């Protein structure tokens, strides 16, 4: 399966900083093979990033979108706006959207439906908080997020990102064993929805991924890529992550 490594810049980088990043990053990953390389800048930098990545092996994603096509929704961004800027994918349901902007499963489902209908690739995020993990509720939370979030969504354009909230921005990467356990559970849950098509859905790990941790994470059977925050802001460290060392998949 082709790997999928995506940078989520969150609220970082101006247009100028985006240009600087891409002018160093694009040549650094030019020879990377068998990996979808995706960068998600903030909305304001999408259009110029879209021009810089044209005819390269780097793809563009947005970090969010609204589900309506147009109209009186001050501050919101539609799928058509993203497509015109050159986006091929959109991140939906990031834990920061859930936590700070109160997005629930129903809102996320509407966004996924609208993005899918527009032909955007979906990078759908799920993950438990530390409290939920400590209360042994990880699987319940993930099952709920998947079942409600993906209601009515096809498997075709779907990538799922497992991002344990306790690992995001904390420097506490999940161990490969912790990641594999949840990824296998996600695969099993997807199989209930999509049958054998679940085997071709890429499941990304996100949460304090670094050039040092990526190889062992990618060696896990059900880890098919990464969604990277902090370590994606520097072209050198993100290109190292994209060019991770491929190993035979462990169990
Ligand atoms: P960090 O890599 O900074 O922990 O962020 C992960 C993340 O939230 C990516 O979407």
Tab-separated table of C-alpha atoms and ligand atoms in Angstrom:
chain	number	residue	atom	x	y	z
A	1	UNK	CA	0.000	0.000	0.000
A	2	UNK	CA	1.310	3.462	-0.854
A	3	UNK	CA	2.215	5.404	2.299
A	4	UNK	CA	0.644	8.780	3.060
A	5	UNK	CA	2.600	11.382	5.012
A	6	UNK	CA	0.908	14.704	5.707
A	7	UNK	CA	2.009	17.940	7.361
A	8	UNK	CA	-0.596	19.738	9.438
A	9	UNK	CA	0.809	23.194	10.042
A	10	UNK	CA	-2.131	24.287	12.202
A	11	UNK	CA	-2.020	28.093	12.776
A	12	UNK	CA	1.575	28.483	11.617
A	13	UNK	CA	3.300	30.138	8.655
A	14	UNK	CA	2.500	33.245	6.672
A	15	UNK	CA	2.496	33.223	2.868
A	16	UNK	CA	6.163	34.251	2.873
A	17	UNK	CA	7.095	31.499	5.329
A	18	UNK	CA	5.122	28.976	3.286
A	19	UNK	CA	7.071	29.931	0.160
A	20	UNK	CA	10.366	29.625	2.034
A	21	UNK	CA	9.416	26.188	3.325
A	22	UNK	CA	8.332	24.868	-0.068
A	23	UNK	CA	11.367	26.151	-1.905
A	24	UNK	CA	13.541	24.020	0.402
A	25	UNK	CA	11.140	21.092	0.806
A	26	UNK	CA	10.112	20.366	-2.795
A	27	UNK	CA	13.663	19.571	-4.016
A	28	UNK	CA	14.379	17.587	-0.836
A	29	UNK	CA	11.561	15.088	-1.531
A	30	UNK	CA	11.727	15.055	-5.321
A	31	UNK	CA	12.983	11.469	-5.424
A	32	UNK	CA	10.702	10.046	-2.713
A	33	UNK	CA	8.761	7.083	-4.109
A	34	UNK	CA	5.707	5.104	-3.048
A	35	UNK	CA	4.476	7.854	-0.730
A	36	UNK	CA	1.759	10.482	-1.044
A	37	UNK	CA	3.322	13.681	0.284
A	38	UNK	CA	0.792	16.197	1.550
A	39	UNK	CA	1.123	19.657	3.101
A	40	UNK	CA	-1.740	21.479	4.860
A	41	UNK	CA	-0.945	25.197	5.314
A	42	UNK	CA	-3.436	27.673	6.792
A	43	UNK	CA	-6.163	28.951	4.442
A	44	UNK	CA	-4.377	32.217	3.641
A	45	UNK	CA	-1.339	30.394	2.219
A	46	UNK	CA	-3.211	27.760	0.179
A	47	UNK	CA	-3.389	29.598	-3.127
A	48	UNK	CA	0.309	30.466	-3.285
A	49	UNK	CA	1.271	27.001	-2.045
A	50	UNK	CA	-1.001	25.568	-4.758
A	51	UNK	CA	1.005	27.389	-7.413
A	52	UNK	CA	4.354	26.319	-6.010
A	53	UNK	CA	3.484	22.623	-5.803
A	54	UNK	CA	1.957	22.403	-9.279
A	55	UNK	CA	3.750	19.704	-11.334
A	56	UNK	CA	5.599	18.390	-8.266
A	57	UNK	CA	5.008	15.250	-6.169
A	58	UNK	CA	3.719	17.351	-3.258
A	59	UNK	CA	-0.043	17.575	-2.763
A	60	UNK	CA	-2.043	20.237	-0.989
A	61	UNK	CA	-4.609	19.829	1.791
A	62	UNK	CA	-6.731	22.243	3.826
A	63	UNK	CA	-7.080	21.932	7.588
A	64	UNK	CA	-10.879	22.271	7.646
A	65	UNK	CA	-13.860	23.415	5.563
A	66	UNK	CA	-17.536	24.239	5.957
A	67	UNK	CA	-20.282	21.976	4.626
A	68	UNK	CA	-22.409	24.560	2.825
A	69	UNK	CA	-21.537	25.442	-0.763
A	70	UNK	CA	-21.859	29.226	-0.402
A	71	UNK	CA	-23.811	31.929	1.392
A	72	UNK	CA	-24.021	33.954	4.585
A	73	UNK	CA	-21.531	32.053	6.756
A	74	UNK	CA	-19.057	34.699	7.838
A	75	UNK	CA	-15.545	33.389	8.224
A	76	UNK	CA	-16.157	30.028	6.581
A	77	UNK	CA	-14.500	28.374	3.559
A	78	UNK	CA	-16.190	26.115	0.991
A	79	UNK	CA	-14.997	23.055	-0.898
A	80	UNK	CA	-15.008	24.967	-4.220
A	81	UNK	CA	-12.640	27.564	-2.727
A	82	UNK	CA	-10.274	24.806	-1.630
A	83	UNK	CA	-10.374	23.039	-4.990
A	84	UNK	CA	-9.643	26.233	-6.858
A	85	UNK	CA	-6.642	26.910	-4.606
A	86	UNK	CA	-5.255	23.522	-5.634
A	87	UNK	CA	-6.289	21.354	-2.668
A	88	UNK	CA	-6.758	17.645	-3.211
A	89	UNK	CA	-7.492	16.755	0.410
A	90	UNK	CA	-9.019	18.224	3.539
A	91	UNK	CA	-8.440	17.369	7.194
A	92	UNK	CA	-11.734	16.953	9.032
A	93	UNK	CA	-12.413	16.304	12.716
A	94	UNK	CA	-9.003	17.196	14.123
A	95	UNK	CA	-9.078	16.992	17.919
A	96	UNK	CA	-8.281	20.716	18.133
A	97	UNK	CA	-11.450	21.427	16.118
A	98	UNK	CA	-13.399	19.109	18.403
A	99	UNK	CA	-11.917	20.608	21.578
A	100	UNK	CA	-11.656	24.362	20.884
A	101	UNK	CA	-14.379	24.819	18.273
A	102	UNK	CA	-16.844	22.345	19.737
A	103	UNK	CA	-17.211	20.223	16.620
A	104	UNK	CA	-19.120	17.060	17.405
A	105	UNK	CA	-19.593	13.865	15.416
A	106	UNK	CA	-22.656	15.276	13.605
A	107	UNK	CA	-20.828	18.409	12.439
A	108	UNK	CA	-17.856	16.341	11.351
A	109	UNK	CA	-20.122	13.980	9.437
A	110	UNK	CA	-21.691	16.900	7.535
A	111	UNK	CA	-18.246	18.228	6.622
A	112	UNK	CA	-17.062	14.801	5.476
A	113	UNK	CA	-20.158	14.374	3.313
A	114	UNK	CA	-19.718	17.788	1.681
A	115	UNK	CA	-15.984	17.283	1.097
A	116	UNK	CA	-16.517	13.809	-0.356
A	117	UNK	CA	-19.259	15.082	-2.650
A	118	UNK	CA	-16.892	17.788	-3.921
A	119	UNK	CA	-14.265	15.165	-4.752
A	120	UNK	CA	-11.774	16.096	-2.047
A	121	UNK	CA	-9.772	13.363	-0.341
A	122	UNK	CA	-10.807	13.006	3.306
A	123	UNK	CA	-8.265	12.948	6.130
A	124	UNK	CA	-10.590	12.045	8.978
A	125	UNK	CA	-9.116	12.313	12.494
A	126	UNK	CA	-10.038	10.274	15.554
A	127	UNK	CA	-8.403	9.795	18.943
A	128	UNK	CA	-8.934	9.532	22.669
A	129	UNK	CA	-7.933	11.937	25.446
A	130	UNK	CA	-5.662	10.903	28.294
A	131	UNK	CA	-8.662	10.669	30.649
A	132	UNK	CA	-10.481	8.402	28.210
A	133	UNK	CA	-7.423	6.153	27.845
A	134	UNK	CA	-6.954	5.944	31.600
A	135	UNK	CA	-10.610	5.046	32.024
A	136	UNK	CA	-10.154	2.233	29.472
A	137	UNK	CA	-12.523	3.928	27.078
A	138	UNK	CA	-10.162	4.239	24.098
A	139	UNK	CA	-11.910	1.673	21.910
A	140	UNK	CA	-15.405	2.961	22.788
A	141	UNK	CA	-14.422	6.514	21.862
A	142	UNK	CA	-12.782	5.499	18.587
A	143	UNK	CA	-15.717	3.245	17.648
A	144	UNK	CA	-18.169	6.082	18.287
A	145	UNK	CA	-16.130	8.628	16.328
A	146	UNK	CA	-15.872	6.262	13.364
A	147	UNK	CA	-19.467	5.039	13.341
A	148	UNK	CA	-21.043	8.488	13.664
A	149	UNK	CA	-18.406	10.388	11.716
A	150	UNK	CA	-18.423	8.045	8.731
A	151	UNK	CA	-22.177	7.454	8.539
A	152	UNK	CA	-23.060	7.597	4.821
A	153	UNK	CA	-19.421	8.103	3.722
A	154	UNK	CA	-17.825	5.806	1.114
A	155	UNK	CA	-14.432	4.169	1.520
A	156	UNK	CA	-13.096	5.476	-1.806
A	157	UNK	CA	-11.427	8.753	-0.937
A	158	UNK	CA	-10.915	8.096	2.740
A	159	UNK	CA	-7.803	8.250	4.920
A	160	UNK	CA	-8.200	7.866	8.686
A	161	UNK	CA	-5.753	9.503	11.105
A	162	UNK	CA	-5.392	8.119	14.612
A	163	UNK	CA	-4.208	10.963	16.814
A	164	UNK	CA	-4.250	10.222	20.540
A	165	UNK	CA	-4.903	13.636	22.091
A	166	UNK	CA	-2.354	12.961	24.847
A	167	UNK	CA	0.370	12.562	22.217
A	168	UNK	CA	-0.332	15.766	20.282
A	169	UNK	CA	2.252	18.478	20.845
A	170	UNK	CA	3.413	16.821	24.066
A	171	UNK	CA	6.526	15.030	22.873
A	172	UNK	CA	4.937	11.798	24.147
A	173	UNK	CA	4.725	9.714	20.968
A	174	UNK	CA	2.612	6.577	21.312
A	175	UNK	CA	4.798	3.488	21.317
A	176	UNK	CA	4.607	1.402	18.138
A	177	UNK	CA	2.706	-1.214	20.189
A	178	UNK	CA	0.153	1.343	21.405
A	179	UNK	CA	-0.288	2.687	17.881
A	180	UNK	CA	-0.615	-0.760	16.283
A	181	UNK	CA	-3.201	-1.862	18.858
A	182	UNK	CA	-5.510	1.036	18.046
A	183	UNK	CA	-4.806	0.950	14.305
A	184	UNK	CA	-5.793	-2.731	14.227
A	185	UNK	CA	-8.988	-1.836	16.076
A	186	UNK	CA	-9.690	0.965	13.579
A	187	UNK	CA	-9.140	-1.463	10.685
A	188	UNK	CA	-11.563	-3.942	12.255
A	189	UNK	CA	-14.169	-1.211	12.783
A	190	UNK	CA	-13.738	-0.052	9.171
A	191	UNK	CA	-14.171	-3.652	8.002
A	192	UNK	CA	-17.614	-3.703	9.615
A	193	UNK	CA	-18.541	-0.643	7.565
A	194	UNK	CA	-16.777	-1.377	4.283
A	195	UNK	CA	-15.914	-5.090	4.187
A	196	UNK	CA	-12.691	-5.903	2.381
A	197	UNK	CA	-12.341	-2.336	1.068
A	198	UNK	CA	-11.196	-1.478	4.600
A	199	UNK	CA	-7.903	-3.163	3.798
A	200	UNK	CA	-7.029	-0.446	1.306
A	201	UNK	CA	-7.878	2.523	3.569
A	202	UNK	CA	-4.696	4.211	4.770
A	203	UNK	CA	-4.585	4.677	8.547
A	204	UNK	CA	-2.145	7.388	9.657
A	205	UNK	CA	-0.618	7.859	13.071
A	206	UNK	CA	-0.333	11.403	14.448
A	207	UNK	CA	1.033	12.724	17.736
A	208	UNK	CA	4.622	13.945	18.276
A	209	UNK	CA	5.964	12.125	15.204
A	210	UNK	CA	9.650	12.958	14.629
A	211	UNK	CA	12.370	11.830	12.217
A	212	UNK	CA	13.552	9.595	15.068
A	213	UNK	CA	10.197	7.885	15.712
A	214	UNK	CA	8.812	7.489	12.189
A	215	UNK	CA	10.691	4.329	11.111
A	216	UNK	CA	9.414	2.166	13.969
A	217	UNK	CA	5.887	3.509	13.670
A	218	UNK	CA	5.844	2.815	9.934
A	219	UNK	CA	7.054	-0.734	10.579
A	220	UNK	CA	3.717	-1.531	12.277
A	221	UNK	CA	1.391	-3.572	10.097
A	222	UNK	CA	-1.582	-1.202	10.244
A	223	UNK	CA	0.308	2.103	10.261
A	224	UNK	CA	0.189	3.330	6.672
A	225	UNK	CA	1.389	6.877	7.154
A	226	UNK	CA	1.704	9.847	9.456
A	227	UNK	CA	0.026	13.163	10.209
A	228	UNK	CA	2.725	15.452	11.519
A	229	UNK	CA	2.395	18.748	13.393
A	230	UNK	CA	5.452	20.331	15.024
A	231	UNK	CA	8.082	18.341	13.134
A	232	UNK	CA	6.511	19.294	9.797
A	233	UNK	CA	7.243	22.996	10.222
A	234	UNK	CA	10.884	22.584	9.304
A	235	UNK	CA	11.600	21.427	5.737
A	236	UNK	CA	14.590	19.365	6.802
A	237	UNK	CA	12.838	17.418	9.544
A	238	UNK	CA	9.666	16.909	7.499
A	239	UNK	CA	11.626	15.696	4.469
A	240	UNK	CA	13.393	13.191	6.738
A	241	UNK	CA	9.998	11.933	7.896
A	242	UNK	CA	8.750	11.634	4.303
A	243	UNK	CA	11.907	9.672	3.421
A	244	UNK	CA	11.503	7.284	6.384
A	245	UNK	CA	13.334	3.995	6.233
A	246	UNK	CA	11.056	1.318	4.881
A	247	UNK	CA	11.211	-1.941	6.771
A	248	UNK	CA	9.322	-5.190	6.466
A	249	UNK	CA	6.043	-4.729	8.317
A	250	UNK	CA	6.093	-6.177	11.818
A	251	UNK	CA	2.961	-7.594	13.387
B	1	LIG	P1	2.311	17.143	16.728
B	1	LIG	O1	3.070	16.357	15.689
B	1	LIG	O2	2.819	18.538	16.918
B	1	LIG	O3	2.172	16.368	18.018
B	1	LIG	O4	0.822	17.338	16.152
B	1	LIG	C1	0.137	16.231	15.696
B	1	LIG	C2	-1.106	16.679	15.040
B	1	LIG	O5	-2.034	17.120	15.681
B	1	LIG	C3	-1.178	16.604	13.576
B	1	LIG	O6	-2.477	16.812	13.112
